[in-house]
Amino acid sequence: MNPDPGATDANSSQAMPEGVKIQDPGLEPGQVWARSGRHLISGLLGLNLVLLGTALVAGQAFKPESLKHQQPQIFLLLLMVVSLIWMLWYLLWARHQLGISPHKDHHAGGMVVTVALMLFAAFSLLLCVFRAGYLISTRECKPTATVLSPFIEAPFLALQSFLLWSHSKDCIHRHKIITRSGLMLILSADLLLWLNAVTEDSIHQEIELEKQDGLPFSNTTNHVEGLLKATLCPCDESSACSAFRKGIEVLYPFNMEYYLMAGCIVYVMWKNVGRRMNPGHPHHVTQKLTLKVVFRGGVVYGLASGLLVLVAGVAVFVLYQVWVGQQRLRSTAFLIFYGYHLAIMPIMSLCCLAGVLVHRLERRAKEAGHNPTRSLDVSLLVAAALGQHALSYFSLVAALAVGTDGPLGSLDLSYSIFSLLELMLQNIFIIEGLHRHPSPLAKKERRGVFELKKNGAAATKEKTNTSLLDGAAPHAAIEHDGKTSWTKRAIQEICAFLILCNVMLWVIPAFGVHPQFENGIGKQFFGFSPWFVLVNLGQPLGVFYRMHSVGALMEVLITA
């Protein structure tokens, strides 16, 4: 029997007798592909597109004067146009074909993730409007491909958002090669647009701090002058141009987060092409991420503490934004930023540690089997946390090397250490919670299993374990004793507190609070350009980690 009753892969053949070969009925006539090669064509297509695009974007970032014909922008425009053609083909014709999507992956496209994606999409569309207005105002000094980019990106973004809103759960079973290739085109475009946004943001921050601090670049003076001419285009006398440019600065982070999140959902759709689901596994379908669980479950302490963290975080955010630009209050701005984080991160670490211990005490089966969405959730948590991990380790080395004599060095060192500790403990808590079965094991049921082991009744034991994994827990597992109620309450309180904390830790950097840019410690040790490359690659991943952890924590809260 498949260990994961909720999902049966289309390529699985574990239940078939040895030596029997059955052709997949979902394959197009005359096309019999090897099991390992069903994603090969589209995977190689995406790999080559991403590598070529990365080379072009990197060339634009480091040698803009050498790319005189705007090759990176033209490549991105062509990629978006081809992706638009595929999306129109799928939405207008292919999705109406009979049997195009007979199965749904109810793990994919959760409510929190989808709502967050639509929020990011709305801000990104607004950013396209501001970019279009700004580029039209400064069209005399901008290349034609750059001026056209928001007019192509806006329909690409809008159509992709509709596709993910309405079809993110689809397991497509027809036109597989075209579907996989089209989804890989969209995924490549998302990754390259994210990388392009990160690179442009890096150049902008670098130039701004260069003008403020008067620090020399690591390259030649001629390169600096060329970079300034290539990237800075002064506005005219109209106030509209300045308003457009300010809007771009405020909305830029949402665009980076949108492409990261959209790319992840597109990847799940690509993996689900040809996948088959067992319809007899309803508990994941009926579980909705809703506030009813919080209120009906009596979650009070975690919610109240989290709201206090939110209110304090908003105050810290406003004060930091106001004071960091004033030389007299600059050190105070850093003090309140680090003080706020050093107050909540130890508490979050203790909550995560307590949650891990409660998981160990609670008797639950662990869900087994391969699930692309669940595997992606865990992979994203670990991979996105690497951004903040890298920044923390680099900041830690810089603080130790520069010295901790002043208060800023000591605060930065402490912040780096507690960031590492909190990230590791939160990842452990979330991953363990995601892999636990919703049906608790009763004390009688657990003792019965041990007795069966002792007596050697293997058949009965297999039946008991199967019923638990299938979600049809026996009567003893449903009517468990009252000793497990406190574990459920503890997990829900911890999740509610961590959700609100992660929301605030997402909002602060997403809306422009970047102390790593301004405190000067990393810049002093690593050098100006290397440090800002590290920061601008790591910080968007850190912001994405906080947003993704909110959705994962809500799922842990629901299944508690």
Coordinates of C-alpha atoms in Angstrom, one line a residue:
M1 CA 0.0 0.0 0.0
N2 CA 1.2 3.5 -0.7
P3 CA 2.4 5.1 2.5
D4 CA 0.8 8.4 1.6
P5 CA -2.8 7.7 1.0
G6 CA -3.5 11.3 0.1
A7 CA -1.2 11.4 -2.9
T8 CA -0.4 8.8 -5.5
D9 CA 2.3 9.7 -8.0
A10 CA 1.4 9.1 -11.7
N11 CA 4.8 7.5 -12.1
S12 CA 4.5 5.1 -9.2
S13 CA 4.5 1.4 -9.9
Q14 CA 5.1 0.0 -6.4
A15 CA 1.8 -1.9 -6.4
M16 CA 2.4 -3.7 -9.6
P17 CA 3.8 -7.2 -9.7
E18 CA 7.4 -7.6 -10.6
G19 CA 8.1 -7.9 -14.3
V20 CA 4.7 -6.4 -15.4
K21 CA 5.0 -3.2 -17.5
I22 CA 2.0 -1.0 -18.0
Q23 CA 2.1 2.0 -20.3
D24 CA 0.9 5.2 -18.6
P25 CA -2.6 5.9 -20.1
G26 CA -1.9 9.7 -19.7
L27 CA 0.8 9.7 -22.4
E28 CA 0.1 11.1 -25.8
P29 CA -0.3 8.4 -28.5
G30 CA 3.0 7.1 -29.8
Q31 CA 5.0 8.8 -27.0
V32 CA 6.4 6.5 -24.4
W33 CA 9.0 8.3 -22.2
A34 CA 11.3 6.9 -19.6
R35 CA 10.3 7.5 -16.0
S36 CA 13.4 9.6 -15.3
G37 CA 12.9 11.7 -18.5
R38 CA 9.4 13.0 -18.1
H39 CA 10.7 16.3 -16.8
L40 CA 14.0 16.2 -18.7
I41 CA 13.1 18.3 -21.7
S42 CA 11.4 21.1 -19.8
G43 CA 14.0 21.0 -17.1
L44 CA 16.9 21.4 -19.5
L45 CA 14.9 24.2 -21.2
G46 CA 14.5 26.1 -17.9
L47 CA 18.1 25.5 -16.9
N48 CA 19.5 26.9 -20.1
L49 CA 17.2 29.9 -20.0
V50 CA 18.0 30.7 -16.4
L51 CA 21.8 30.4 -16.9
L52 CA 21.7 32.6 -20.1
G53 CA 19.5 35.1 -18.3
T54 CA 21.7 35.1 -15.2
A55 CA 24.8 35.8 -17.4
L56 CA 23.1 38.7 -19.1
V57 CA 21.7 40.2 -15.9
A58 CA 25.1 39.9 -14.2
G59 CA 26.8 41.5 -17.2
Q60 CA 24.3 44.4 -16.9
A61 CA 25.1 44.8 -13.2
F62 CA 28.9 44.7 -13.4
K63 CA 29.6 46.0 -17.0
P64 CA 26.6 48.1 -18.1
E65 CA 28.7 50.1 -20.6
S66 CA 29.6 46.9 -22.5
L67 CA 26.0 45.9 -23.3
K68 CA 25.1 48.7 -25.7
H69 CA 22.0 47.1 -27.2
Q70 CA 20.2 46.3 -24.0
Q71 CA 20.4 42.6 -24.5
P72 CA 19.3 41.7 -20.9
Q73 CA 16.1 43.7 -21.2
I74 CA 15.3 42.4 -24.7
F75 CA 15.8 38.8 -23.5
L76 CA 13.5 39.3 -20.5
L77 CA 10.9 41.0 -22.8
L78 CA 11.0 38.0 -25.2
L79 CA 10.7 35.6 -22.3
M80 CA 7.6 37.4 -20.9
V81 CA 6.0 37.6 -24.4
V82 CA 6.4 33.8 -25.0
S83 CA 5.1 33.1 -21.5
L84 CA 2.1 35.3 -22.2
I85 CA 1.4 33.3 -25.4
W86 CA 1.5 30.0 -23.5
M87 CA -0.8 31.3 -20.7
L88 CA -3.3 32.6 -23.2
W89 CA -3.3 29.2 -24.9
Y90 CA -3.9 27.4 -21.7
L91 CA -6.5 29.7 -20.2
L92 CA -8.5 30.2 -23.5
W93 CA -8.3 26.7 -25.0
A94 CA -6.4 24.0 -23.2
R95 CA -8.2 24.2 -19.8
H96 CA -11.5 23.6 -21.5
Q97 CA -10.5 20.3 -22.9
L98 CA -12.1 17.2 -21.4
G99 CA -10.0 15.5 -18.8
I100 CA -7.3 18.1 -18.8
S101 CA -7.1 18.1 -15.0
P102 CA -8.9 15.1 -13.4
H103 CA -7.1 15.5 -10.1
K104 CA -6.4 18.3 -7.6
D105 CA -3.5 18.8 -5.2
H106 CA -5.2 20.3 -2.2
H107 CA -1.8 20.9 -0.5
A108 CA -0.9 23.4 -3.2
G109 CA -2.0 27.0 -3.2
G110 CA -3.1 27.3 0.4
M111 CA -5.4 30.2 1.5
V112 CA -2.7 32.2 3.2
V113 CA -0.2 31.7 0.4
T114 CA -2.7 32.6 -2.3
V115 CA -4.0 35.7 -0.4
A116 CA -0.4 36.9 0.2
L117 CA 0.4 36.3 -3.5
M118 CA -2.6 38.4 -4.6
L119 CA -1.5 41.2 -2.2
F120 CA 2.0 41.2 -3.6
A121 CA 0.5 41.1 -7.2
A122 CA -1.6 44.2 -6.5
F123 CA 1.4 46.1 -5.2
S124 CA 3.5 44.9 -8.1
L125 CA 0.9 46.1 -10.6
L126 CA 0.9 49.5 -8.8
L127 CA 4.7 49.5 -9.1
C128 CA 4.3 48.9 -12.9
V129 CA 2.1 52.0 -13.1
F130 CA 4.7 54.1 -11.2
R131 CA 7.5 52.7 -13.3
A132 CA 5.6 53.5 -16.5
G133 CA 5.0 57.1 -15.4
Y134 CA 8.6 57.5 -14.3
L135 CA 10.1 56.1 -17.5
I136 CA 7.8 58.1 -19.7
S137 CA 8.9 61.3 -17.8
T138 CA 12.6 60.4 -18.3
R139 CA 12.3 58.7 -21.7
E140 CA 14.9 61.0 -23.3
C141 CA 17.7 59.3 -21.3
K142 CA 16.3 55.8 -21.1
P143 CA 16.6 53.0 -23.6
T144 CA 13.6 51.9 -25.6
A145 CA 13.6 48.4 -24.1
T146 CA 13.6 49.8 -20.6
V147 CA 10.7 52.1 -21.4
L148 CA 8.7 49.2 -22.8
S149 CA 9.4 46.8 -19.9
P150 CA 6.5 47.9 -17.5
F151 CA 4.0 47.7 -20.4
I152 CA 4.9 44.0 -21.0
E153 CA 5.5 43.1 -17.4
A154 CA 2.1 44.3 -16.2
P155 CA 0.0 41.9 -18.4
F156 CA 2.5 39.1 -17.7
L157 CA 2.1 39.7 -14.0
A158 CA -1.7 40.0 -14.1
L159 CA -2.3 36.9 -16.3
Q160 CA 0.1 34.9 -14.1
S161 CA -1.7 35.9 -11.0
F162 CA -5.0 34.8 -12.4
L163 CA -3.5 31.5 -13.5
L164 CA -2.1 30.8 -10.1
W165 CA -5.3 31.9 -8.3
S166 CA -7.6 29.6 -10.4
H167 CA -5.3 26.7 -11.4
S168 CA -2.5 26.3 -8.8
K169 CA -4.1 23.0 -7.6
D170 CA -4.4 21.4 -11.0
C171 CA -2.7 18.1 -11.8
I172 CA -2.7 18.4 -15.6
H173 CA -2.9 15.2 -17.6
R174 CA -3.0 16.3 -21.3
H175 CA -0.5 18.1 -23.5
K176 CA 2.1 17.3 -20.8
I177 CA 5.2 18.3 -22.8
I178 CA 3.8 21.7 -23.9
T179 CA 2.4 22.3 -20.3
R180 CA 5.7 21.5 -18.6
S181 CA 7.7 23.6 -21.1
G182 CA 5.2 26.5 -20.7
L183 CA 5.4 26.4 -16.9
M184 CA 9.1 26.2 -17.0
L185 CA 9.1 29.4 -19.2
I186 CA 7.1 31.2 -16.6
L187 CA 9.3 29.9 -13.8
S188 CA 12.5 31.0 -15.6
A189 CA 10.9 34.4 -16.2
D190 CA 10.0 34.7 -12.5
L191 CA 13.5 33.8 -11.4
L192 CA 15.2 36.2 -13.8
L193 CA 12.8 39.1 -13.0
W194 CA 13.6 38.6 -9.3
L195 CA 17.3 38.5 -10.0
N196 CA 17.0 41.6 -12.2
A197 CA 15.1 43.4 -9.4
V198 CA 17.6 42.4 -6.8
T199 CA 20.5 43.6 -9.0
E200 CA 18.8 47.0 -9.8
D201 CA 18.1 47.5 -6.1
S202 CA 21.8 46.7 -5.3
I203 CA 23.0 49.3 -7.7
H204 CA 20.5 51.9 -6.4
Q205 CA 21.5 51.4 -2.8
E206 CA 25.1 51.4 -3.6
I207 CA 24.9 54.7 -5.5
E208 CA 22.8 56.3 -2.8
L209 CA 25.2 55.3 0.0
E210 CA 28.1 56.4 -2.2
K211 CA 26.7 59.8 -2.4
Q212 CA 25.9 60.0 1.3
D213 CA 29.2 58.6 2.8
G214 CA 31.6 59.6 0.1
L215 CA 33.2 56.2 0.1
P216 CA 35.2 55.1 -3.0
F217 CA 34.2 52.2 -5.1
S218 CA 36.5 49.3 -5.4
N219 CA 36.7 49.8 -9.2
T220 CA 38.0 52.7 -11.2
T221 CA 36.7 56.2 -11.3
N222 CA 35.7 55.9 -14.9
H223 CA 33.5 52.9 -14.0
V224 CA 31.8 54.9 -11.3
E225 CA 31.0 57.7 -13.7
G226 CA 29.7 55.2 -16.3
L227 CA 27.6 53.5 -13.6
L228 CA 26.1 56.8 -12.5
K229 CA 25.3 57.7 -16.1
A230 CA 23.8 54.3 -16.8
T231 CA 21.6 54.1 -13.7
L232 CA 20.8 57.6 -12.5
C233 CA 18.4 59.7 -14.7
P234 CA 17.4 62.9 -13.0
C235 CA 13.7 63.9 -13.0
D236 CA 12.4 67.0 -14.7
E237 CA 10.9 69.9 -12.8
S238 CA 7.5 68.3 -12.6
S239 CA 6.4 66.9 -9.2
A240 CA 4.8 63.9 -10.9
C241 CA 8.2 62.5 -11.8
S242 CA 9.4 62.7 -8.2
A243 CA 6.2 61.1 -7.0
F244 CA 6.6 58.2 -9.4
R245 CA 10.2 57.7 -8.3
K246 CA 9.2 57.7 -4.6
G247 CA 6.5 55.2 -5.3
I248 CA 9.1 52.9 -7.0
E249 CA 11.4 53.1 -3.9
V250 CA 8.5 52.2 -1.6
L251 CA 6.9 49.4 -3.7
Y252 CA 10.1 47.7 -4.9
P253 CA 10.3 45.0 -2.2
F254 CA 6.8 43.7 -3.0
N255 CA 7.9 43.0 -6.5
M256 CA 10.8 40.9 -5.4
E257 CA 8.7 38.9 -3.0
Y258 CA 6.0 38.4 -5.6
Y259 CA 8.3 36.7 -8.1
L260 CA 9.8 34.5 -5.4
M261 CA 6.5 33.3 -4.2
A262 CA 5.0 33.0 -7.7
G263 CA 8.0 30.9 -8.8
C264 CA 7.5 28.5 -6.0
I265 CA 3.8 27.9 -6.9
V266 CA 4.7 27.5 -10.6
Y267 CA 7.3 24.9 -9.6
V268 CA 4.6 22.9 -7.7
M269 CA 2.4 23.1 -10.8
W270 CA 5.2 21.8 -12.9
K271 CA 5.9 18.9 -10.5
N272 CA 2.2 18.1 -10.4
V273 CA 1.8 17.6 -14.2
G274 CA 0.7 14.0 -14.7
R275 CA 0.3 13.4 -10.9
R276 CA -2.7 11.4 -9.6
M277 CA -4.4 12.0 -6.3
N278 CA -6.5 9.6 -4.2
P279 CA -9.9 11.2 -3.7
G280 CA -10.5 9.3 -0.5
H281 CA -8.4 11.4 1.7
P282 CA -10.5 14.4 2.7
H283 CA -9.0 15.8 5.8
H284 CA -6.6 18.0 3.9
V285 CA -9.4 19.3 1.8
T286 CA -11.6 20.4 4.6
Q287 CA -8.9 22.0 6.7
K288 CA -9.2 25.7 5.9
L289 CA -6.8 28.3 7.3
T290 CA -9.3 30.4 9.2
L291 CA -9.5 32.5 12.3
K292 CA -12.3 30.3 13.6
V293 CA -9.7 27.9 15.0
V294 CA -8.2 30.7 17.0
F295 CA -11.4 31.9 18.5
R296 CA -13.1 28.6 19.0
G297 CA -9.9 27.0 20.4
G298 CA -9.6 29.6 23.1
V299 CA -6.2 30.9 21.9
V300 CA -5.7 34.0 24.2
Y301 CA -2.2 34.3 25.6
G302 CA -0.4 33.8 22.3
L303 CA -2.7 36.1 20.4
A304 CA -2.4 38.9 23.1
S305 CA 1.4 38.6 23.3
G306 CA 1.6 38.7 19.5
L307 CA -0.5 41.8 19.3
L308 CA 1.8 43.5 21.8
V309 CA 4.7 42.6 19.6
L310 CA 2.9 44.0 16.5
V311 CA 2.1 47.3 18.2
A312 CA 5.7 47.7 19.5
G313 CA 7.0 46.7 16.1
V314 CA 5.0 49.4 14.3
A315 CA 6.3 52.0 16.8
V316 CA 9.9 50.9 16.3
F317 CA 9.4 50.9 12.5
V318 CA 8.1 54.5 12.4
L319 CA 10.8 55.8 14.8
Y320 CA 13.6 54.1 12.9
Q321 CA 12.4 55.5 9.6
V322 CA 12.2 59.1 11.0
W323 CA 15.4 59.1 13.1
V324 CA 17.9 57.1 10.9
G325 CA 18.1 60.0 8.4
Q326 CA 19.0 62.5 11.2
Q327 CA 22.7 62.5 12.2
R328 CA 21.9 63.5 15.8
L329 CA 19.4 60.6 16.3
R330 CA 21.0 58.0 14.1
S331 CA 22.5 56.0 16.9
T332 CA 19.2 56.1 18.8
A333 CA 17.5 54.6 15.7
F334 CA 19.9 51.7 15.7
L335 CA 19.5 51.3 19.4
I336 CA 15.7 50.9 19.3
F337 CA 15.9 48.5 16.2
Y338 CA 18.4 46.2 17.9
G339 CA 16.7 46.5 21.3
Y340 CA 13.4 45.4 19.8
H341 CA 14.8 42.4 18.0
L342 CA 16.9 41.4 21.0
A343 CA 13.8 41.5 23.2
I344 CA 11.6 39.2 21.0
M345 CA 14.1 36.8 19.4
P346 CA 15.0 35.1 22.7
I347 CA 11.3 34.7 23.5
M348 CA 10.6 33.3 20.1
S349 CA 13.5 30.9 20.6
L350 CA 12.2 29.7 23.9
C351 CA 8.7 29.2 22.4
C352 CA 10.1 27.1 19.6
L353 CA 12.1 25.0 22.0
A354 CA 9.0 24.5 24.1
G355 CA 7.0 23.6 21.0
V356 CA 9.6 21.0 20.0
L357 CA 9.4 19.4 23.5
V358 CA 5.6 19.3 23.4
H359 CA 5.8 17.6 20.0
R360 CA 8.0 14.9 21.6
L361 CA 5.6 14.4 24.5
E362 CA 2.5 14.3 22.2
R363 CA 1.7 10.9 20.8
R364 CA 1.1 11.2 17.1
A365 CA 1.9 9.2 14.0
K366 CA 4.1 10.8 11.4
E367 CA 2.9 11.2 7.8
A368 CA 5.0 9.3 5.3
G369 CA 5.2 9.2 1.6
H370 CA 6.3 11.5 -1.2
N371 CA 4.4 14.8 -1.5
P372 CA 5.9 17.5 -3.8
T373 CA 4.1 20.3 -2.0
R374 CA 5.1 19.2 1.5
S375 CA 8.7 18.6 0.3
L376 CA 8.8 22.0 -1.3
D377 CA 7.5 23.7 1.9
V378 CA 10.4 22.2 3.9
S379 CA 12.9 22.9 1.2
L380 CA 11.8 26.5 1.0
L381 CA 12.0 27.0 4.7
V382 CA 15.6 25.7 4.8
A383 CA 16.7 27.4 1.6
A384 CA 15.1 30.8 2.4
A385 CA 16.6 30.7 5.9
L386 CA 20.0 30.4 4.3
G387 CA 19.8 34.1 3.3
Q388 CA 19.4 35.3 6.9
H389 CA 21.9 32.6 8.1
A390 CA 24.5 33.9 5.7
L391 CA 23.9 37.6 6.7
S392 CA 24.1 36.7 10.3
Y393 CA 27.4 34.8 10.0
F394 CA 29.0 37.5 7.8
S395 CA 27.8 40.2 10.3
L396 CA 29.1 38.1 13.2
V397 CA 32.6 37.8 11.6
A398 CA 32.6 41.5 10.8
A399 CA 31.6 42.5 14.3
L400 CA 34.3 40.3 15.8
A401 CA 36.9 41.6 13.4
V402 CA 36.0 45.3 13.7
G403 CA 35.6 45.0 17.5
T404 CA 32.8 45.3 20.0
D405 CA 34.2 48.2 22.0
G406 CA 31.3 50.4 21.0
P407 CA 27.6 49.7 21.7
L408 CA 26.8 49.2 18.0
G409 CA 29.3 46.4 17.5
S410 CA 28.0 44.6 20.6
L411 CA 24.4 45.0 19.5
D412 CA 25.2 43.7 16.0
L413 CA 27.0 40.7 17.4
S414 CA 24.2 39.8 19.8
Y415 CA 21.6 40.3 17.0
S416 CA 23.5 37.9 14.7
I417 CA 23.8 35.2 17.4
F418 CA 20.1 35.3 18.4
S419 CA 19.0 35.4 14.7
L420 CA 20.9 32.2 14.1
L421 CA 19.4 30.5 17.2
E422 CA 15.9 31.6 16.5
L423 CA 16.0 30.5 12.8
M424 CA 17.3 27.1 13.7
L425 CA 14.8 26.4 16.4
Q426 CA 11.9 27.7 14.4
N427 CA 12.8 25.6 11.5
I428 CA 12.9 22.5 13.7
F429 CA 9.5 23.3 15.3
I430 CA 7.8 23.9 11.9
I431 CA 9.2 20.9 10.1
E432 CA 8.2 18.6 12.9
G433 CA 4.8 20.1 13.1
L434 CA 4.2 19.7 9.3
H435 CA 5.1 16.0 9.3
R436 CA 2.8 15.1 12.2
H437 CA -0.5 13.3 11.5
P438 CA -3.6 15.2 12.7
S439 CA -5.1 12.1 14.5
P440 CA -3.5 11.7 17.9
L441 CA -2.6 8.3 19.2
A442 CA -4.4 7.2 22.3
K443 CA -2.7 5.7 25.3
K444 CA -4.7 2.5 24.9
E445 CA -3.9 2.3 21.2
R446 CA -0.2 2.8 21.9
R447 CA -0.1 0.1 24.5
G448 CA -2.0 -2.2 22.2
V449 CA 0.6 -1.8 19.5
F450 CA 3.3 -2.8 21.9
E451 CA 1.4 -5.8 23.0
L452 CA 0.9 -6.8 19.4
K453 CA 4.6 -6.5 18.9
K454 CA 5.3 -8.7 21.9
N455 CA 2.8 -11.3 20.7
G456 CA 4.0 -11.2 17.1
A457 CA 0.6 -10.3 15.6
A458 CA 2.0 -8.6 12.5
A459 CA -1.2 -8.6 10.5
T460 CA -3.2 -6.8 13.2
K461 CA -0.5 -4.2 13.7
E462 CA -0.4 -3.4 10.0
K463 CA -4.1 -2.9 10.0
T464 CA -3.9 -0.5 13.0
N465 CA -1.1 1.6 11.5
T466 CA -2.8 1.8 8.1
S467 CA -6.0 3.1 9.7
L468 CA -4.1 5.9 11.4
L469 CA -2.4 6.9 8.2
D470 CA -5.5 6.8 6.2
G471 CA -7.1 9.4 8.6
A472 CA -9.7 6.9 9.8
A473 CA -8.5 6.6 13.3
P474 CA -10.0 3.9 15.5
H475 CA -12.4 4.7 18.2
A476 CA -9.7 4.7 20.9
A477 CA -7.7 7.2 19.0
I478 CA -10.6 9.6 18.7
E479 CA -11.7 9.3 22.3
H480 CA -8.3 9.9 23.8
D481 CA -7.8 10.8 27.4
G482 CA -7.7 14.4 28.6
K483 CA -3.9 14.5 29.0
T484 CA -3.4 15.5 25.4
S485 CA -5.6 18.6 25.5
W486 CA -2.9 20.7 27.1
T487 CA -0.5 19.8 24.3
K488 CA -3.0 21.0 21.7
R489 CA -3.5 24.2 23.6
A490 CA 0.2 24.8 24.1
I491 CA 1.0 24.3 20.3
Q492 CA -1.9 26.6 19.3
E493 CA -0.7 29.4 21.7
I494 CA 2.9 29.0 20.5
C495 CA 1.9 29.1 16.8
A496 CA -0.4 32.2 17.3
F497 CA 2.5 34.1 19.0
L498 CA 5.1 33.0 16.4
I499 CA 2.7 33.9 13.5
L500 CA 2.3 37.5 14.7
C501 CA 6.0 37.8 15.5
N502 CA 7.0 36.6 12.0
V503 CA 4.5 39.0 10.4
M504 CA 6.3 41.9 12.1
L505 CA 9.7 40.6 11.3
W506 CA 8.6 40.5 7.7
V507 CA 7.0 44.0 7.6
I508 CA 10.1 45.8 9.1
P509 CA 12.6 44.8 6.4
A510 CA 10.0 44.6 3.6
F511 CA 9.2 48.3 4.0
G512 CA 12.7 49.6 3.8
V513 CA 14.4 49.1 7.2
H514 CA 17.9 47.9 6.3
P515 CA 20.3 48.5 9.2
Q516 CA 22.9 46.4 7.5
F517 CA 23.2 49.2 4.9
E518 CA 23.6 52.0 7.4
N519 CA 25.5 50.7 10.4
G520 CA 28.8 50.5 8.5
I521 CA 30.2 47.4 10.3
G522 CA 30.0 45.0 7.4
K523 CA 31.0 47.7 4.9
Q524 CA 34.0 48.5 6.9
F525 CA 35.3 44.9 7.1
F526 CA 34.3 43.4 3.7
G527 CA 34.4 46.4 1.5
F528 CA 31.7 48.5 0.0
S529 CA 30.7 46.5 -3.1
P530 CA 31.1 42.9 -1.7
W531 CA 29.0 43.7 1.3
F532 CA 26.1 45.1 -0.6
V533 CA 26.1 42.2 -3.0
L534 CA 25.8 39.9 0.0
V535 CA 23.1 42.0 1.7
N536 CA 20.9 42.4 -1.3
L537 CA 21.0 38.7 -2.1
G538 CA 20.4 37.6 1.5
Q539 CA 17.7 40.1 2.6
P540 CA 15.0 39.2 0.1
L541 CA 15.4 35.6 1.0
G542 CA 15.0 36.5 4.7
V543 CA 11.9 38.5 3.9
F544 CA 10.5 35.5 1.9
Y545 CA 11.4 33.2 4.8
R546 CA 9.3 35.2 7.3
M547 CA 6.3 35.2 4.9
H548 CA 6.5 31.5 4.1
S549 CA 6.9 30.6 7.8
V550 CA 3.6 32.4 8.5
G551 CA 1.8 30.0 6.2
A552 CA 3.6 27.0 7.6
L553 CA 2.9 28.0 11.2
M554 CA -0.8 28.5 10.4
E555 CA -1.0 25.0 9.0
V556 CA 0.7 23.7 12.2
L557 CA -1.8 25.6 14.2
I558 CA -4.7 24.1 12.3
T559 CA -3.5 20.5 12.5
A560 CA -2.7 20.8 16.2

